[in-house]
Amino acid sequence: MDKIQMKTPLVEMDGDEMTRVIWQEIKEILLLPFINLKTEYYDLGLAHRNDTDDQVTVDAAEATKKYGVAVKCATITPNAARMDEYRLKKMWKSPNGTIRALLDGTVFRTPIVVKGIEPYVKSWKKPISIARHAYGDVYKASEVRVPAGAKAEILVTDRDGSQTRTPIHDFQGDGVVQGMHNLDGSIASFAHACFRYALEQKKDLWFSTKDTISKTYDHRFKDIFAEIYERNYRADFEKAGITYFYTLIDDAVARVIRSEGGFIWACKNYDGDVMSDMLATGFGSLAMMTSVLVSPDGVYEYEAAHGTVQRHYYKHLAGEETSTNSIATIFAWSGALRKRGELDGLPELCAFADRLEKASIDTIESGVMTKDLYLISSLSDKKAVNTTEFLREIAKRL
Ligand code: NAP
Ligand code: MG
């Protein structure tokens, strides 16, 4: 059999722990037998990030800008325990945060829906993607405790030194105050990424905030989305037969629960944080959640939403058998390969991505799955397999 040829390399970002083990096996068992895989490899494993003073993460992000498509393995975000474990020079920042900042990207998370893993919400038939604005608001806020008798105001000093004061509250009792911000530019980037992604996925886009209460702050989000939609995207949406609509977050939550799914829900930073966990749980499993970072100028980085599955890795190191679910990481590869195929005009590469996803889903739907799914699957005839067996079962069907 002739292997599928590629034109432009994918940016490949290797990672840590159990997902690093799986990464290698996916390539060996599912990709290399079929594709003449062309990648530009960056080792984002923590040891190498430490050796390069995290330069490798920046280089990988720059390469992603250059080539347009990347696939990333889960990586450790260091904490105090990791400082000792890896003898780190510094507590390096989250690679995802670094990459997101350099690409000015928005993250879209979408569950993979399979027979046997039923959503908790009975009406959900199709996946719901969530887009979280990843800048500002309460995540970049200043907060203080305020004593009784104090008066709090917002003071804005313009470039020319002129000042405006806006009262917050006259405190009769002790209390708290918080100041937060966002930027028109960041909101606009978020809007462009959402509209673009909706067009590409041919799915409706919903956007929700609390603009009835937050008449200036949240209203600014609503207005920027509306302006950009009218100016840049309305015609294309109509042509594609999809809709954009804005609604109050309370209404959005009610509609989401009653819906069949199959749309993209754009959320402000905090709402997206909370609602993405709600959706991941609602659809059944974090191990089945895919993630793609899309920049406003159309650069894509695919990954799994879950972490490095540390607990399984320590079992693996101790020589014990593991049953780690590789589906979300496989879909990161298929997503990246399909996108590369689309950009380079390689229909056989796109077709391979489709077949890889189908073989993965068929495997689970035929009752062969990893332990995490085995525990929640409603199929009557099912068996749990180990990490490598699962990949071999997919390969058989592929
Ligand atoms: P995690 O790796 O997502 O795993 C948490 C638990 O969820 C696992 O212990 C496992 O439960 C279950 N799980 C997650 N993915 C699974 C899979 N593919 N197959 C089977 N079970 C799965 O989160 P964590 O343990 O909190 O974090 C570990 C490391 O990942 C941390 O260093 C963190 O910084 C990093 N992280 C990276 C990313 C990223 O790169 N995008 C995202 C999140 C976290 P059981 O143990 O019960 O089997
Ligand atoms: Mg969260």
XYZ file of C-alpha atoms and ligand atoms in Angstrom:
447
model
C 0.000 0.000 0.000
C 1.283 3.467 -0.849
C 1.515 5.761 2.105
C -0.319 9.080 2.057
C 2.078 11.929 1.287
C 2.066 15.307 3.016
C 3.182 18.684 1.654
C 3.619 21.016 4.615
C 4.803 19.782 8.007
C 2.532 19.762 11.022
C 3.961 21.418 14.103
C 4.211 18.543 16.570
C 4.438 19.449 20.266
C 5.306 16.472 22.422
C 4.384 16.533 26.101
C 4.510 14.744 29.422
C 3.742 11.616 31.429
C 1.048 9.165 30.293
C 0.015 11.279 27.332
C 3.645 11.281 26.132
C 3.600 7.481 26.214
C 0.321 7.437 24.290
C 1.632 10.025 21.816
C 4.385 7.678 20.675
C 2.026 4.706 20.419
C -0.545 6.635 18.382
C 2.167 7.510 15.895
C 3.520 3.960 15.705
C 0.223 2.080 15.650
C -2.184 4.432 13.891
C -0.285 7.001 11.830
C 3.112 5.868 10.542
C 1.810 2.684 8.836
C -0.459 4.835 6.664
C 1.098 8.281 6.303
C 4.486 9.553 5.352
C 4.214 11.768 8.383
C 5.876 15.151 7.999
C 6.214 17.084 11.247
C 8.408 19.755 12.731
C 8.997 18.324 16.187
C 9.145 20.388 19.396
C 9.693 18.633 22.687
C 7.506 20.441 25.231
C 8.193 17.775 27.841
C 8.968 19.544 31.117
C 12.627 18.447 31.187
C 13.273 20.014 27.798
C 11.306 23.165 28.620
C 13.535 23.504 31.666
C 16.727 22.884 29.638
C 15.765 25.560 27.115
C 14.467 28.080 29.678
C 11.056 27.505 28.069
C 12.326 28.877 24.740
C 11.054 25.687 23.076
C 7.463 26.678 23.875
C 7.919 30.068 22.243
C 9.617 28.452 19.225
C 6.748 25.984 18.877
C 4.207 28.827 18.945
C 6.204 30.763 16.335
C 6.356 27.659 14.132
C 2.585 27.306 14.487
C 2.165 30.858 13.188
C 4.451 30.026 10.276
C 2.855 26.722 9.201
C -0.703 27.315 10.399
C -1.455 23.958 12.039
C -0.132 22.298 15.203
C -0.948 19.228 17.272
C -0.066 19.278 20.958
C 0.296 16.601 23.628
C -0.801 17.411 27.183
C 1.946 19.043 29.255
C 2.656 19.535 32.925
C 2.027 22.999 34.324
C 4.620 23.077 37.105
C 3.629 23.560 40.743
C 5.725 23.298 43.916
C 5.817 19.482 43.804
C 7.071 19.516 40.198
C 9.927 21.879 41.147
C 11.486 19.038 43.137
C 10.380 16.187 40.896
C 12.017 17.728 37.806
C 14.650 19.888 39.591
C 13.354 22.952 37.793
C 15.255 26.233 37.491
C 11.956 28.109 37.660
C 8.259 27.441 38.007
C 7.690 27.731 34.241
C 4.359 29.088 33.110
C 1.643 26.939 31.598
C 2.661 26.172 27.983
C -0.972 26.478 26.951
C -1.097 29.972 28.420
C 2.123 30.959 26.641
C 0.946 29.597 23.286
C -2.504 31.127 23.656
C -1.006 34.540 24.412
C 1.373 34.374 21.418
C -1.376 33.269 19.012
C -4.038 35.535 20.595
C -6.239 32.478 20.322
C -9.623 31.271 21.458
C -10.106 27.712 22.707
C -13.043 25.663 21.416
C -13.908 22.506 23.340
C -16.134 19.823 21.858
C -17.150 16.466 23.321
C -16.945 13.296 21.240
C -20.349 11.640 21.357
C -20.549 7.825 21.141
C -23.302 5.261 21.565
C -23.270 3.839 25.077
C -21.899 6.965 26.754
C -25.167 8.829 27.206
C -25.217 12.513 28.103
C -26.876 13.234 31.448
C -29.163 15.616 29.582
C -31.497 13.383 27.585
C -32.251 15.894 24.829
C -28.559 16.290 23.851
C -28.017 14.374 20.606
C -25.173 16.346 19.048
C -22.062 17.829 20.632
C -22.081 21.380 21.977
C -18.822 23.289 21.486
C -17.889 25.919 23.988
C -15.704 28.922 23.177
C -14.210 30.662 26.171
C -12.787 34.165 25.966
C -9.406 33.716 27.581
C -8.478 37.271 28.529
C -9.262 39.537 31.446
C -12.330 39.997 33.650
C -12.102 38.380 37.055
C -8.900 36.492 36.017
C -6.914 39.731 35.840
C -8.686 41.668 38.595
C -7.517 43.594 41.662
C -9.389 43.046 44.890
C -9.288 44.640 48.311
C -11.116 44.349 51.605
C -12.706 47.595 52.639
C -13.375 48.726 56.223
C -16.653 50.215 57.418
C -16.853 53.955 56.817
C -14.763 53.831 53.654
C -15.912 55.129 50.298
C -14.899 53.265 47.124
C -14.721 54.824 43.652
C -13.426 53.970 40.199
C -10.763 56.508 39.293
C -9.682 56.693 35.653
C -6.740 58.900 34.707
C -6.506 59.621 30.977
C -3.261 59.946 29.058
C -3.512 63.760 29.378
C -3.956 63.505 33.148
C -7.645 64.318 33.328
C -9.566 62.222 35.823
C -13.068 60.847 36.178
C -14.456 59.334 39.334
C -17.333 56.880 39.431
C -18.755 55.919 42.823
C -18.896 52.237 43.762
C -20.235 52.251 47.309
C -20.259 54.063 50.640
C -19.435 51.307 53.090
C -21.528 51.347 56.281
C -20.107 47.939 57.230
C -16.886 46.077 56.300
C -16.846 44.724 52.757
C -14.901 43.915 49.619
C -14.170 45.647 46.309
C -12.976 44.310 42.978
C -11.707 46.092 39.863
C -11.478 44.328 36.532
C -11.049 45.180 32.876
C -11.150 43.972 29.329
C -9.942 45.323 25.978
C -11.914 46.075 22.816
C -9.088 44.486 20.816
C -9.218 41.255 22.763
C -13.001 41.052 22.548
C -12.781 41.645 18.788
C -10.200 38.866 18.356
C -12.468 36.566 20.309
C -15.412 37.505 18.095
C -13.462 36.908 14.871
C -12.258 33.506 16.082
C -15.836 32.501 16.970
C -17.402 33.655 13.693
C -14.665 31.995 11.663
C -14.927 28.726 13.524
C -18.736 28.672 13.191
C -18.473 29.173 9.426
C -15.923 26.456 9.130
C -17.898 24.006 11.231
C -21.174 25.118 9.621
C -22.742 25.394 13.045
C -24.861 28.111 14.642
C -23.099 30.473 17.015
C -24.652 31.610 20.293
C -23.189 34.338 22.454
C -24.381 35.254 25.909
C -23.487 37.768 28.620
C -25.311 39.570 31.423
C -25.787 42.878 29.595
C -29.100 43.706 31.293
C -27.236 44.136 34.576
C -23.788 45.065 33.265
C -24.981 47.845 30.996
C -21.538 49.162 30.022
C -19.108 46.283 30.519
C -21.033 43.268 29.203
C -22.854 45.517 26.772
C -19.516 46.343 25.158
C -19.046 42.613 24.406
C -22.514 42.427 22.874
C -21.919 45.510 20.711
C -18.507 44.426 19.449
C -19.875 41.017 18.437
C -22.846 42.660 16.694
C -20.683 45.183 14.805
C -18.216 42.552 13.615
C -21.004 40.190 12.615
C -22.769 42.822 10.525
C -19.596 44.115 8.939
C -17.684 40.910 8.234
C -19.784 37.775 8.544
C -23.529 38.194 8.044
C -23.436 37.487 4.301
C -21.281 34.371 4.752
C -23.481 33.074 7.566
C -26.581 33.479 5.416
C -24.887 31.742 2.518
C -23.862 28.872 4.800
C -27.373 28.629 6.245
C -26.208 29.157 9.834
C -27.240 31.790 12.345
C -25.599 33.976 14.922
C -27.650 35.082 17.857
C -27.067 36.905 21.099
C -29.065 36.167 24.209
C -28.899 36.826 27.920
C -26.863 34.175 29.753
C -29.850 33.046 31.842
C -31.825 32.422 28.690
C -28.828 30.711 27.054
C -28.492 28.248 29.945
C -32.167 27.299 29.706
C -31.972 26.889 25.936
C -28.759 24.846 26.115
C -30.368 22.333 28.452
C -33.474 22.017 26.284
C -31.516 21.854 23.006
C -30.442 18.896 20.893
C -26.911 20.328 20.739
C -24.982 20.853 17.526
C -23.994 24.509 18.006
C -21.160 26.662 19.337
C -21.652 28.626 22.537
C -19.358 31.609 23.036
C -18.868 32.698 26.641
C -17.020 35.362 28.569
C -14.007 34.174 30.546
C -15.728 33.196 33.798
C -18.870 31.825 32.172
C -16.704 29.738 29.828
C -14.655 28.368 32.719
C -17.753 27.214 34.568
C -19.851 26.140 31.597
C -17.080 24.092 29.977
C -16.850 21.945 33.107
C -20.622 21.657 33.151
C -20.701 20.537 29.511
C -17.764 18.106 29.885
C -19.477 16.424 32.801
C -22.882 16.599 31.122
C -21.573 14.771 28.069
C -20.059 12.030 30.206
C -16.257 12.147 30.309
C -13.319 14.563 30.323
C -11.315 11.922 28.448
C -13.678 12.431 25.465
C -13.276 16.192 25.202
C -11.292 17.680 22.320
C -9.847 21.148 22.222
C -8.652 23.453 19.471
C -7.047 26.854 19.769
C -7.993 29.134 16.860
C -6.289 32.466 16.289
C -8.188 35.387 14.740
C -6.060 35.058 11.597
C -6.843 31.375 11.212
C -4.015 29.420 12.856
C -5.016 26.124 14.529
C -3.586 24.134 17.417
C -5.308 20.842 18.291
C -5.084 18.968 21.578
C -6.969 16.876 24.121
C -8.751 18.806 26.874
C -7.489 16.516 29.643
C -4.098 16.625 31.346
C -1.127 14.258 31.408
C -3.004 11.604 33.446
C -0.298 11.536 36.101
C -1.818 8.783 38.239
C -1.778 6.346 35.302
C 1.797 7.327 34.453
C 3.077 6.359 37.883
C 1.357 2.983 37.497
C 2.970 2.644 34.080
C 6.393 3.469 35.560
C 5.830 0.859 38.274
C 5.264 -1.718 35.514
C 1.536 -2.031 36.192
C -1.007 -2.267 33.418
C -2.842 0.945 32.480
C -6.095 1.555 30.671
C -5.798 5.160 29.568
C -8.229 6.572 27.038
C -6.407 7.908 23.964
C -9.500 9.100 22.071
C -9.101 12.830 22.675
C -5.423 12.688 21.700
C -6.251 10.680 18.554
C -8.840 13.315 17.643
C -6.219 16.019 18.147
C -4.130 14.274 15.471
C -7.085 13.676 13.146
C -8.194 17.293 13.517
C -4.717 18.571 12.685
C -4.240 16.161 9.759
C -7.644 17.078 8.302
C -6.894 20.792 8.586
C -3.470 20.260 6.950
C -5.190 18.289 4.189
C -7.726 21.083 3.614
C -5.062 23.785 3.479
C -2.749 21.790 1.204
C -5.442 20.337 -1.076
C -4.809 16.708 -0.022
C -8.220 14.993 0.005
C -6.667 11.615 0.878
C -5.242 13.101 4.072
C -8.708 14.446 5.007
C -10.238 11.063 4.201
C -7.681 9.359 6.431
C -8.633 11.694 9.305
C -12.302 10.771 8.802
C -11.502 7.050 8.772
C -9.322 7.319 11.867
C -12.146 9.009 13.785
C -14.695 6.508 12.521
C -12.493 3.546 13.480
C -12.041 5.040 16.971
C -15.765 5.534 17.491
C -16.602 2.136 15.970
C -14.238 0.476 18.430
C -16.037 1.936 21.431
C -19.475 1.372 19.933
C -18.603 -2.273 19.298
C -18.020 -2.606 23.034
C -14.210 -2.376 23.209
C -13.083 0.479 25.436
C -10.765 1.704 28.158
C -11.721 1.374 31.803
C -12.939 4.952 32.297
C -15.594 4.376 29.606
C -16.270 0.783 30.624
C -17.434 2.084 34.003
C -20.038 4.414 32.470
C -21.002 2.710 29.183
C -24.593 1.523 28.930
C -23.713 -1.170 26.339
C -24.566 -4.638 27.617
C -21.803 -6.414 25.709
C -18.597 -4.578 26.588
C -15.016 -5.282 27.567
C -12.239 -3.181 29.058
C -8.821 -3.285 27.377
C -5.441 -1.812 28.288
C -3.906 1.329 26.787
C -2.061 -0.400 23.927
C -4.749 -3.000 23.183
C -7.223 -0.179 22.676
C -4.992 1.392 20.005
C -4.496 -1.999 18.308
C -8.265 -2.520 18.244
C -8.667 0.825 16.492
C -5.872 -0.100 14.044
C -7.688 -3.350 13.178
C -10.781 -1.391 12.176
C -8.776 1.306 10.442
P -5.747 14.878 34.206
O -4.457 14.484 33.637
O -6.759 15.394 33.246
O -6.356 13.610 34.963
C -7.277 13.673 36.013
C -7.984 12.334 36.155
O -8.989 12.239 35.146
C -7.093 11.125 35.928
O -6.412 10.770 37.086
C -8.086 10.107 35.434
O -8.886 9.589 36.512
C -9.012 10.938 34.583
N -8.552 11.035 33.198
C -8.155 12.166 32.535
N -7.836 11.881 31.277
C -7.985 10.541 31.128
C -7.778 9.635 30.051
N -7.344 10.081 28.860
N -8.043 8.325 30.255
C -8.494 7.891 31.434
N -8.702 8.688 32.495
C -8.450 10.006 32.354
O -5.569 16.006 35.319
P -4.547 16.116 36.549
O -4.179 14.746 37.052
O -5.185 17.064 37.444
O -3.279 16.781 35.952
C -2.106 16.096 35.582
C -1.173 17.067 34.909
O -1.772 17.515 33.691
C -0.860 18.307 35.720
O 0.540 18.478 35.786
C -1.495 19.444 34.945
O -0.700 20.597 34.987
C -1.557 18.912 33.549
N -2.655 19.438 32.703
C -2.340 19.736 31.425
C -3.323 20.159 30.551
C -2.939 20.459 29.135
O -1.797 20.332 28.759
N -3.865 20.832 28.304
C -4.645 20.239 30.976
C -4.955 19.907 32.300
C -3.935 19.492 33.144
P -8.490 8.276 37.369
O -7.195 8.580 38.009
O -9.642 8.187 38.328
O -8.429 7.107 36.424
Mg -12.486 25.443 35.300
